[in-house]
mmCIF file of C-alpha atoms in Angstrom:
data_model
loop_
_atom_site.group_PDB
_atom_site.id
_atom_site.type_symbol
_atom_site.label_atom_id
_atom_site.label_comp_id
_atom_site.label_asym_id
_atom_site.label_seq_id
_atom_site.Cartn_x
_atom_site.Cartn_y
_atom_site.Cartn_z
ATOM 1 C CA UNK A 1 -82.400 65.625 49.253
ATOM 2 C CA UNK A 2 -84.643 63.189 49.755
ATOM 3 C CA UNK A 3 -84.419 59.681 52.406
ATOM 4 C CA UNK A 4 -85.799 56.530 50.913
ATOM 5 C CA UNK A 5 -86.434 56.001 53.784
ATOM 6 C CA UNK A 6 -86.461 57.299 57.746
ATOM 7 C CA UNK A 7 -84.760 54.562 60.389
ATOM 8 C CA UNK A 8 -87.038 52.258 62.810
ATOM 9 C CA UNK A 9 -86.046 53.116 65.762
ATOM 10 C CA UNK A 10 -87.049 51.412 69.468
ATOM 11 C CA UNK A 11 -87.097 54.073 73.105
ATOM 12 C CA UNK A 12 -85.517 52.721 75.523
ATOM 13 C CA UNK A 13 -86.849 54.553 79.296
ATOM 14 C CA UNK A 14 -85.967 56.844 81.169
ATOM 15 C CA UNK A 15 -85.428 54.460 84.716
ATOM 16 C CA UNK A 16 -87.101 56.959 86.636
ATOM 17 C CA UNK A 17 -90.175 54.473 88.619
ATOM 18 C CA UNK A 18 -89.379 53.539 91.892
ATOM 19 C CA UNK A 19 -87.616 55.835 92.862
ATOM 20 C CA UNK A 20 -88.036 58.604 95.044
ATOM 21 C CA UNK A 21 -89.376 62.332 94.468
ATOM 22 C CA UNK A 22 -86.130 64.007 93.760
ATOM 23 C CA UNK A 23 -84.381 60.594 91.661
ATOM 24 C CA UNK A 24 -86.748 60.991 90.033
ATOM 25 C CA UNK A 25 -86.638 64.806 89.285
ATOM 26 C CA UNK A 26 -82.720 64.683 88.706
ATOM 27 C CA UNK A 27 -83.394 61.746 85.881
ATOM 28 C CA UNK A 28 -86.059 64.177 84.630
ATOM 29 C CA UNK A 29 -83.900 66.712 84.183
ATOM 30 C CA UNK A 30 -80.498 64.852 83.600
ATOM 31 C CA UNK A 31 -80.916 62.506 81.856
ATOM 32 C CA UNK A 32 -81.944 62.478 77.585
ATOM 33 C CA UNK A 33 -84.398 59.381 76.433
ATOM 34 C CA UNK A 34 -82.281 56.236 73.811
ATOM 35 C CA UNK A 35 -82.859 55.080 71.164
ATOM 36 C CA UNK A 36 -82.286 52.352 69.058
ATOM 37 C CA UNK A 37 -81.735 51.247 65.446
ATOM 38 C CA UNK A 38 -83.908 48.191 65.001
ATOM 39 C CA UNK A 39 -82.842 47.639 62.094
ATOM 40 C CA UNK A 40 -79.315 47.917 59.464
ATOM 41 C CA UNK A 41 -80.383 51.791 58.036
ATOM 42 C CA UNK A 42 -78.464 52.982 54.709
ATOM 43 C CA UNK A 43 -78.510 56.514 53.732
ATOM 44 C CA UNK A 44 -75.685 57.921 51.186
ATOM 45 C CA UNK A 45 -74.392 60.853 52.392
ATOM 46 C CA UNK A 46 -74.583 64.371 50.158
ATOM 47 C CA UNK A 47 -72.003 65.891 48.214
ATOM 48 C CA UNK A 48 -70.971 62.419 46.373
ATOM 49 C CA UNK A 49 -70.469 61.429 49.709
ATOM 50 C CA UNK A 50 -70.787 56.336 50.363
ATOM 51 C CA UNK A 51 -73.063 55.317 50.702
ATOM 52 C CA UNK A 52 -73.319 54.079 54.492
ATOM 53 C CA UNK A 53 -74.697 51.666 57.462
ATOM 54 C CA UNK A 54 -76.158 52.470 60.227
ATOM 55 C CA UNK A 55 -75.639 49.078 62.813
ATOM 56 C CA UNK A 56 -79.185 47.465 63.873
ATOM 57 C CA UNK A 57 -79.144 46.928 67.985
ATOM 58 C CA UNK A 58 -77.158 51.304 67.766
ATOM 59 C CA UNK A 59 -78.108 53.195 70.696
ATOM 60 C CA UNK A 60 -77.923 56.955 70.396
ATOM 61 C CA UNK A 61 -80.042 59.803 72.432
ATOM 62 C CA UNK A 62 -80.577 62.382 69.221
ATOM 63 C CA UNK A 63 -78.744 65.507 69.095
ATOM 64 C CA UNK A 64 -77.662 66.926 71.883
ATOM 65 C CA UNK A 65 -80.392 70.114 72.796
ATOM 66 C CA UNK A 66 -80.258 72.056 76.179
ATOM 67 C CA UNK A 67 -83.857 70.461 77.262
ATOM 68 C CA UNK A 68 -84.898 74.259 78.076
ATOM 69 C CA UNK A 69 -84.382 75.242 73.982
ATOM 70 C CA UNK A 70 -86.569 71.897 73.205
ATOM 71 C CA UNK A 71 -90.406 73.469 72.746
ATOM 72 C CA UNK A 72 -88.513 74.774 69.586
ATOM 73 C CA UNK A 73 -85.945 72.439 68.668
ATOM 74 C CA UNK A 74 -86.468 68.646 69.306
ATOM 75 C CA UNK A 75 -83.244 66.464 69.813
ATOM 76 C CA UNK A 76 -85.232 64.075 67.656
ATOM 77 C CA UNK A 77 -86.996 66.110 65.130
ATOM 78 C CA UNK A 78 -85.958 68.037 62.702
ATOM 79 C CA UNK A 79 -82.168 67.163 63.461
ATOM 80 C CA UNK A 80 -83.053 63.088 64.175
ATOM 81 C CA UNK A 81 -80.980 61.713 61.272
ATOM 82 C CA UNK A 82 -77.649 64.426 61.427
ATOM 83 C CA UNK A 83 -77.251 64.139 64.849
ATOM 84 C CA UNK A 84 -77.798 59.670 64.651
ATOM 85 C CA UNK A 85 -74.801 59.918 61.654
ATOM 86 C CA UNK A 86 -73.051 62.316 64.755
ATOM 87 C CA UNK A 87 -73.462 60.005 67.433
ATOM 88 C CA UNK A 88 -72.605 57.733 65.311
ATOM 89 C CA UNK A 89 -69.316 58.809 64.158
ATOM 90 C CA UNK A 90 -68.278 60.708 68.071
ATOM 91 C CA UNK A 91 -68.034 56.566 69.590
ATOM 92 C CA UNK A 92 -66.743 54.219 66.641
ATOM 93 C CA UNK A 93 -64.826 57.218 64.116
ATOM 94 C CA UNK A 94 -65.507 55.772 61.408
ATOM 95 C CA UNK A 95 -68.609 54.900 59.366
ATOM 96 C CA UNK A 96 -69.928 51.449 57.656
ATOM 97 C CA UNK A 97 -69.905 52.257 54.577
ATOM 98 C CA UNK A 98 -71.162 50.371 50.983
ATOM 99 C CA UNK A 99 -70.024 49.843 48.514
ATOM 100 C CA UNK A 100 -71.440 49.297 45.012
ATOM 101 C CA UNK A 101 -70.097 45.832 44.874
ATOM 102 C CA UNK A 102 -71.604 45.583 48.489
ATOM 103 C CA UNK A 103 -68.355 45.309 50.735
ATOM 104 C CA UNK A 104 -68.447 47.142 53.735
ATOM 105 C CA UNK A 105 -65.092 49.319 54.662
ATOM 106 C CA UNK A 106 -65.060 51.998 57.226
ATOM 107 C CA UNK A 107 -65.677 55.675 55.992
ATOM 108 C CA UNK A 108 -63.735 58.338 57.531
ATOM 109 C CA UNK A 109 -61.833 56.601 60.180
ATOM 110 C CA UNK A 110 -59.389 57.632 62.496
ATOM 111 C CA UNK A 111 -61.233 61.649 61.126
ATOM 112 C CA UNK A 112 -61.262 62.950 64.459
ATOM 113 C CA UNK A 113 -64.411 65.304 66.433
ATOM 114 C CA UNK A 114 -64.008 68.436 62.941
ATOM 115 C CA UNK A 115 -64.567 66.046 60.419
ATOM 116 C CA UNK A 116 -68.238 63.878 62.000
ATOM 117 C CA UNK A 117 -68.716 68.003 62.934
ATOM 118 C CA UNK A 118 -68.905 68.622 58.779
ATOM 119 C CA UNK A 119 -70.824 65.731 58.158
ATOM 120 C CA UNK A 120 -73.451 66.481 60.893
ATOM 121 C CA UNK A 121 -73.655 70.357 59.142
ATOM 122 C CA UNK A 122 -74.038 68.972 55.758
ATOM 123 C CA UNK A 123 -76.199 66.213 55.844
ATOM 124 C CA UNK A 124 -78.979 68.122 57.928
ATOM 125 C CA UNK A 125 -78.581 70.364 55.268
ATOM 126 C CA UNK A 126 -79.636 68.009 53.113
ATOM 127 C CA UNK A 127 -82.370 66.195 55.167
ATOM 128 C CA UNK A 128 -83.953 69.679 56.355
ATOM 129 C CA UNK A 129 -82.854 72.962 54.361
ATOM 130 C CA UNK A 130 -82.634 74.578 57.516
ATOM 131 C CA UNK A 131 -78.821 76.375 56.370
ATOM 132 C CA UNK A 132 -78.691 77.978 59.981
ATOM 133 C CA UNK A 133 -80.246 75.860 62.519
ATOM 134 C CA UNK A 134 -77.856 73.366 60.788
ATOM 135 C CA UNK A 135 -75.144 75.834 61.428
ATOM 136 C CA UNK A 136 -76.346 76.670 64.912
ATOM 137 C CA UNK A 137 -75.650 73.115 65.420
ATOM 138 C CA UNK A 138 -72.497 72.505 63.494
ATOM 139 C CA UNK A 139 -71.017 75.419 65.316
ATOM 140 C CA UNK A 140 -71.941 74.283 69.263
ATOM 141 C CA UNK A 141 -70.251 71.501 67.824
ATOM 142 C CA UNK A 142 -66.897 73.080 66.769
ATOM 143 C CA UNK A 143 -67.187 74.451 70.297
ATOM 144 C CA UNK A 144 -68.623 72.067 72.805
ATOM 145 C CA UNK A 145 -68.270 68.623 71.540
ATOM 146 C CA UNK A 146 -65.134 67.886 72.576
ATOM 147 C CA UNK A 147 -66.304 67.028 76.363
ATOM 148 C CA UNK A 148 -69.198 64.124 74.077
ATOM 149 C CA UNK A 149 -65.953 63.693 71.294
ATOM 150 C CA UNK A 150 -63.387 62.660 74.132
ATOM 151 C CA UNK A 151 -65.778 61.185 76.824
ATOM 152 C CA UNK A 152 -66.405 58.757 73.428
ATOM 153 C CA UNK A 153 -62.579 58.130 73.189
ATOM 154 C CA UNK A 154 -61.912 57.240 76.982
ATOM 155 C CA UNK A 155 -65.451 54.787 76.761
ATOM 156 C CA UNK A 156 -63.716 52.300 73.873
ATOM 157 C CA UNK A 157 -66.961 51.152 72.705
ATOM 158 C CA UNK A 158 -66.985 48.010 71.079
ATOM 159 C CA UNK A 159 -67.400 47.619 67.886
ATOM 160 C CA UNK A 160 -70.698 47.110 66.069
ATOM 161 C CA UNK A 161 -71.356 45.164 63.209
ATOM 162 C CA UNK A 162 -74.004 45.813 60.531
#
């Protein structure tokens, strides 16, 4: 599947400047760069899924890859697009989707963690063709994604409209 265009993203700084050396080191080890979607981004989900819209202003951190593995698999490399869509799904438990007439609706609303983990795998396979990596990512989410899922449920983030 060919992506019509990539999302326009702006990196946010990791707050290390002005901190003492131990705090800078700790933040470098424990913090991940956030990325902001700079304009509404649309993508047609694979397997006959709807056309979704990730709204301008959405902040995300890419795929949650442990830092020691970044040399082999960047959180904003092959898994950027599935990570972006998955992060929105985890945050809100829906994706904005566009009907043929332009009407927006909440796709997958209330479907839960497993639904978004499968979306991650399916989108990954569609955009990067790396079935082994996408399946390993999905398996990791299935085993360990509960922490991020629960954290997002507690946040109760305000709705972000396209």
